[in-house]
Short mmCIF file of C-alpha atoms in Angstrom, two decimals:
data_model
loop_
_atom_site.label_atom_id
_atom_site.label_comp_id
_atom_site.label_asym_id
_atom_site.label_seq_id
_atom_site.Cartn_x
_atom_site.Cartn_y
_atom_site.Cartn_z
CA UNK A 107 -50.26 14.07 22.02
CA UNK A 108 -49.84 10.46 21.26
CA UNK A 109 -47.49 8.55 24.15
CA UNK A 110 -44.65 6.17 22.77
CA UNK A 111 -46.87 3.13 23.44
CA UNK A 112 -49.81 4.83 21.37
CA UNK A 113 -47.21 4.79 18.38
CA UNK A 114 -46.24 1.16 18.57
CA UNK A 115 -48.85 -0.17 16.48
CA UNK A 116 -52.04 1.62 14.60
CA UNK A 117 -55.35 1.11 15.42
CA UNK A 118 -57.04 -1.81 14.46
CA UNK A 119 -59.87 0.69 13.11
CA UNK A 120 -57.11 2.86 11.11
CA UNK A 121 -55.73 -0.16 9.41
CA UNK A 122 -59.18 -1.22 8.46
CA UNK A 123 -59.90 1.49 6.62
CA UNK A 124 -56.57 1.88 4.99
CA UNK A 125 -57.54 -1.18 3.44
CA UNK A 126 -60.42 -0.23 1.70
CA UNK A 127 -57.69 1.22 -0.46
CA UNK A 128 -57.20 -2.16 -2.51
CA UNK A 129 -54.11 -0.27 -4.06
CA UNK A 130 -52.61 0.42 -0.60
CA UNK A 131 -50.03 -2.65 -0.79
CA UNK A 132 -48.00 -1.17 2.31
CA UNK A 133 -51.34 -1.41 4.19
CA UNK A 134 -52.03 -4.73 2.68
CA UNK A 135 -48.93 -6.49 3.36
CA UNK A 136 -49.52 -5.53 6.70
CA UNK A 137 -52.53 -7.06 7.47
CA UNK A 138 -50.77 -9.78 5.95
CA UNK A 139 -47.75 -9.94 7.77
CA UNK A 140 -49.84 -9.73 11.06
CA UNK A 141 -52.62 -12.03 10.45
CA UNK A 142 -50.69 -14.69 7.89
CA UNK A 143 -49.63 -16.98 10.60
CA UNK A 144 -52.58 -16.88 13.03
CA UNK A 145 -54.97 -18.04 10.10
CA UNK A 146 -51.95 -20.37 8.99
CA UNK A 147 -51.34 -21.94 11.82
CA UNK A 148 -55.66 -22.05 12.78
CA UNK A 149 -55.80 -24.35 9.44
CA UNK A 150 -52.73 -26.52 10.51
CA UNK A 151 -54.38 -27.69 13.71
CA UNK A 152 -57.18 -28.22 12.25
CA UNK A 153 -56.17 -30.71 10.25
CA UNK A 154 -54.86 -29.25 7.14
CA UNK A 155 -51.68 -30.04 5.30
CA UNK A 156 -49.08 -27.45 4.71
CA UNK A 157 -50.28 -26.74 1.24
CA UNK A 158 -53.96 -26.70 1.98
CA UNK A 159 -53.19 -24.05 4.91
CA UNK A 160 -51.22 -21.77 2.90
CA UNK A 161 -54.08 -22.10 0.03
CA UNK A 162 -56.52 -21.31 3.32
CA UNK A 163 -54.55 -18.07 4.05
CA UNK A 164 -54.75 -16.77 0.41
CA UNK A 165 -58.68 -17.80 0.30
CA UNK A 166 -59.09 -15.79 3.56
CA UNK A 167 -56.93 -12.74 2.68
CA UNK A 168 -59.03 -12.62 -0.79
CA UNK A 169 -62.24 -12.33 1.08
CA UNK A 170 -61.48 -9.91 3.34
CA UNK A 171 -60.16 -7.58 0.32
CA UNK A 172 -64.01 -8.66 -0.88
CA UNK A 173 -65.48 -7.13 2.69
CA UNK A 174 -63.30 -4.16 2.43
CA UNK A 175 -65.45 -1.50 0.42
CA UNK A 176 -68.63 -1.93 2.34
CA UNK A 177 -66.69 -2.82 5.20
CA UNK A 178 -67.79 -0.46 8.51
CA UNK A 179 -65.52 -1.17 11.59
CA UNK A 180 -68.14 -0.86 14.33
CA UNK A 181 -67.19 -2.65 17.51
CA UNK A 182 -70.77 -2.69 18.63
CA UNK A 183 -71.63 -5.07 16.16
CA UNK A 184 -68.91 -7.12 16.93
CA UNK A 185 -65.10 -7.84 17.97
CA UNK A 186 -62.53 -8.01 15.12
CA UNK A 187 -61.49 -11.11 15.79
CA UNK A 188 -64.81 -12.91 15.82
CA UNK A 189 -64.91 -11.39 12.13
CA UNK A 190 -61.98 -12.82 10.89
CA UNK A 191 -62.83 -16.03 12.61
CA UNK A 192 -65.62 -16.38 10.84
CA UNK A 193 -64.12 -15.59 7.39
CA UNK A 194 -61.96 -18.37 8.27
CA UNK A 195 -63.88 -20.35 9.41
CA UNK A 196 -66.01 -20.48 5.83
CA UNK A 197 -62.86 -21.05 3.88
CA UNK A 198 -61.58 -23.91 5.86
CA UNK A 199 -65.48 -25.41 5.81
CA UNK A 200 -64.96 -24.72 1.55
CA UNK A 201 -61.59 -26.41 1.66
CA UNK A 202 -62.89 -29.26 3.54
CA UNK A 203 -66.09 -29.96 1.24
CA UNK A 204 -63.76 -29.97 -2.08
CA UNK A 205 -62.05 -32.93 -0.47
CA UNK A 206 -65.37 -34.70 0.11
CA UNK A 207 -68.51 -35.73 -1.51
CA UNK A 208 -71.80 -36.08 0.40
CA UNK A 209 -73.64 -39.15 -0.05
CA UNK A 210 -77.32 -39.42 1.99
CA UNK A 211 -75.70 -37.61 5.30
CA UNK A 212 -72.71 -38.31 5.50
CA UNK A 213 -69.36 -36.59 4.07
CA UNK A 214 -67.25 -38.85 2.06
CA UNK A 215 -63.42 -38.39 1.31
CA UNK A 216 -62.97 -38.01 -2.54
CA UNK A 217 -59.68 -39.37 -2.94
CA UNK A 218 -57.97 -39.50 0.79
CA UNK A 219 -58.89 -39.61 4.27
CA UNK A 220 -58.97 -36.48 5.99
CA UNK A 221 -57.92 -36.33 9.75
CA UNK A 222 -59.41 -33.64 11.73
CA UNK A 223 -61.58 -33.89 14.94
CA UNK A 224 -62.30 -29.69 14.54
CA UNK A 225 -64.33 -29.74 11.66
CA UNK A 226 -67.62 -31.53 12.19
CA UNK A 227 -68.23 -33.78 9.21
CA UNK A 228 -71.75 -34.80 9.73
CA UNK A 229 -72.71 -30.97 9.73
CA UNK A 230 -70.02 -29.49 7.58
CA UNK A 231 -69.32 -26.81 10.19
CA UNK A 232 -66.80 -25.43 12.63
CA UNK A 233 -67.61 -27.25 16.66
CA UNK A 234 -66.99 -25.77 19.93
CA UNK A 235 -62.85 -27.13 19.42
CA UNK A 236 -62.26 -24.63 16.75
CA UNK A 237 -63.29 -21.46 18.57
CA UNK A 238 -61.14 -23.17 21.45
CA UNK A 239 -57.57 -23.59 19.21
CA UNK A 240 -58.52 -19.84 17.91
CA UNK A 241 -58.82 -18.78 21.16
CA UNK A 242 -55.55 -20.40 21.87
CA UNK A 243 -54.00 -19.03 18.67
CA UNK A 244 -55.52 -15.63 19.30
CA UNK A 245 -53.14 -15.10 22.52
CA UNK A 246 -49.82 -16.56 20.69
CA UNK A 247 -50.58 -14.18 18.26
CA UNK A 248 -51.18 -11.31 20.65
CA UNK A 249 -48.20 -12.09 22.42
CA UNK A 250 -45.89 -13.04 19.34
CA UNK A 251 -46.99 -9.28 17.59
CA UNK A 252 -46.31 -7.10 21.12
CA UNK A 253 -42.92 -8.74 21.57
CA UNK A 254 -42.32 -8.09 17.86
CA UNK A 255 -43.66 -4.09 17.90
CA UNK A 256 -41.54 -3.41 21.68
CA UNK A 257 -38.16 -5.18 20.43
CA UNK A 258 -38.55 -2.48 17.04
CA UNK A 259 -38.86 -0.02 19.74
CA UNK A 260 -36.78 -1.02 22.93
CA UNK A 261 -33.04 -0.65 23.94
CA UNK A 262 -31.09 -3.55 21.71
CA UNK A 263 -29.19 -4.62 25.03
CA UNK A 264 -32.79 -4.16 27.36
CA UNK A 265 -34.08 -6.12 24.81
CA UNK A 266 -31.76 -8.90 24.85
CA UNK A 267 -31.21 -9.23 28.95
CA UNK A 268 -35.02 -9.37 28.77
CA UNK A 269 -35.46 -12.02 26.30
CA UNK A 270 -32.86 -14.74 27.67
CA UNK A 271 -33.74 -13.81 31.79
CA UNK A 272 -37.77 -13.52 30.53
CA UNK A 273 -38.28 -15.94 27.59
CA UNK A 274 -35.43 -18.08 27.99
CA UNK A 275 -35.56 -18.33 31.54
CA UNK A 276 -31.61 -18.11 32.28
CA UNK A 277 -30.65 -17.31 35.69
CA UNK A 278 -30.20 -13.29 35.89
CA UNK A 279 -26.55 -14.10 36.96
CA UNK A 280 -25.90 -16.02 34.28
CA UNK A 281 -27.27 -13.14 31.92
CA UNK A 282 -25.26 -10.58 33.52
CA UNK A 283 -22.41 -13.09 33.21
CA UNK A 284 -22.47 -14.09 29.65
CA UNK A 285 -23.78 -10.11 28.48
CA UNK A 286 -20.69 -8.52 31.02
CA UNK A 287 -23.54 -6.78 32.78
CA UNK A 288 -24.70 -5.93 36.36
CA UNK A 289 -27.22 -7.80 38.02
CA UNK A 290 -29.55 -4.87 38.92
CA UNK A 291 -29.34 -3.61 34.70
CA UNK A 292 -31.15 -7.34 34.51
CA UNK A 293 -33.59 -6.97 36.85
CA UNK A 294 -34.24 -3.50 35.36
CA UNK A 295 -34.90 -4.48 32.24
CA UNK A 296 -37.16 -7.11 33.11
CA UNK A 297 -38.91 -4.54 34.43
CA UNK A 298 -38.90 -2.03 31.71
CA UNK A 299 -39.55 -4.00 28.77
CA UNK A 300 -42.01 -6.67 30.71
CA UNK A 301 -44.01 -3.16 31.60
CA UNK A 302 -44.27 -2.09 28.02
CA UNK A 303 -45.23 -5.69 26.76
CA UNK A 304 -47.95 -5.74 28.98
CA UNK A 305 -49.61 -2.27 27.69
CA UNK A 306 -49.20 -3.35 24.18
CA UNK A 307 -50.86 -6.47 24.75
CA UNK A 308 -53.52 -4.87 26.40
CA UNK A 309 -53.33 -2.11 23.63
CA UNK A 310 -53.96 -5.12 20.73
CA UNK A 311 -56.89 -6.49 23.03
CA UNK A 312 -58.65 -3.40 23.04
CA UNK A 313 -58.10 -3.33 19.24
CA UNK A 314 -59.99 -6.50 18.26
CA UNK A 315 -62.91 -5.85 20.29
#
């Protein structure tokens, strides 16, 4: 019998194969509403514009419906989130050579110059700095999605003493005065809801392996 934390999110595996359902939108818009803003947000510091970024997030999102019917989720050949690196990875390398022209060995800007110290011009290829900002981006984006899935789930109130004692970082006495609580209800939801964060992050790192 699954526990409450089991039901907070589904497998990474289970939403994978929903997917190879190209008709399942509710499965689709998922995946995008869960991956959008770590790819977005990848291209941004990067060195993309806002438009370019949003055009990399489409680009990436098509592929991956592309992967989906041979897909096979196997974690022994590899995490989930080196996978979707790399399909990123290949569309911001495409974006970058249709804004430059190669002549002998070096990458020329067609029309403007194009600011990014992630993308290796001379090679055309992603250096050790991007798998560093995805790395980075990888654990916003863990933590971002687990606070999302517990607040769906958690005691409104909990929730809330949590967030401005936790996140915030008021003083627990301040919280209990401004919410007309008692100081041990803070201290007990700190508790409570930092307890389930932690298992769901833990749960969406097992996930992507």
């Amino acid at each position: 019998m699954a526990t409450e934390a089991d039901e907070l999110i589904p497998t990474r595996e289970s939403l994978l194969i929903r997917l190879k359902n190209l008709d399942d939108q509710t499965s689709w818009r998922e995946f995008f509403e869960t991956y959008w803003k770590l790819i977005y947000n990848m291209a941004r510091k990067s060195g993309f514009n806002d438009a370019a970024a949003q055009d990399i997030v489409q680009e990436t999102l098509v592929r991956v419906s592309h992967e989906m019917p041979g897909f096979i989720y196997d974690r022994a050949l590899g995490s989930f989130k080196s996978w979707l690196l790399q399909i990123t990875r290949s569309r911001m390398v495409d974006a970058w050579r249709r804004k430059h022209h190669k002549v002998g060995d070096q990458f020329v800007p067609r029309e403007e110059e194009f600011h990014t110290g992630v993308v290796d011009h001379s090679r055309g290829d992603a250096g050790a700095g991007f798998e560093a900002i995805w790395d980075e981006e990888w654990r916003t984006h863990l933590l971002d999605t687990a606070m999302e899935r517990v607040k769906k789930h958690a005691d409104a109130r909990q929730f809330q003493m949590f967030y401005l004692h936790v996140v915030r970082g008021v003083p627990a006495l301040e919280v209990a005065r401004r919410l007309g609580a008692k100081l041990p209800e803070i201290y007990f939801a700190k508790y409570k809801i930092s307890s389930r964060l932690k298992k769901e992050i833990k749960r969406l790192e097992n996930n992507s392996r």
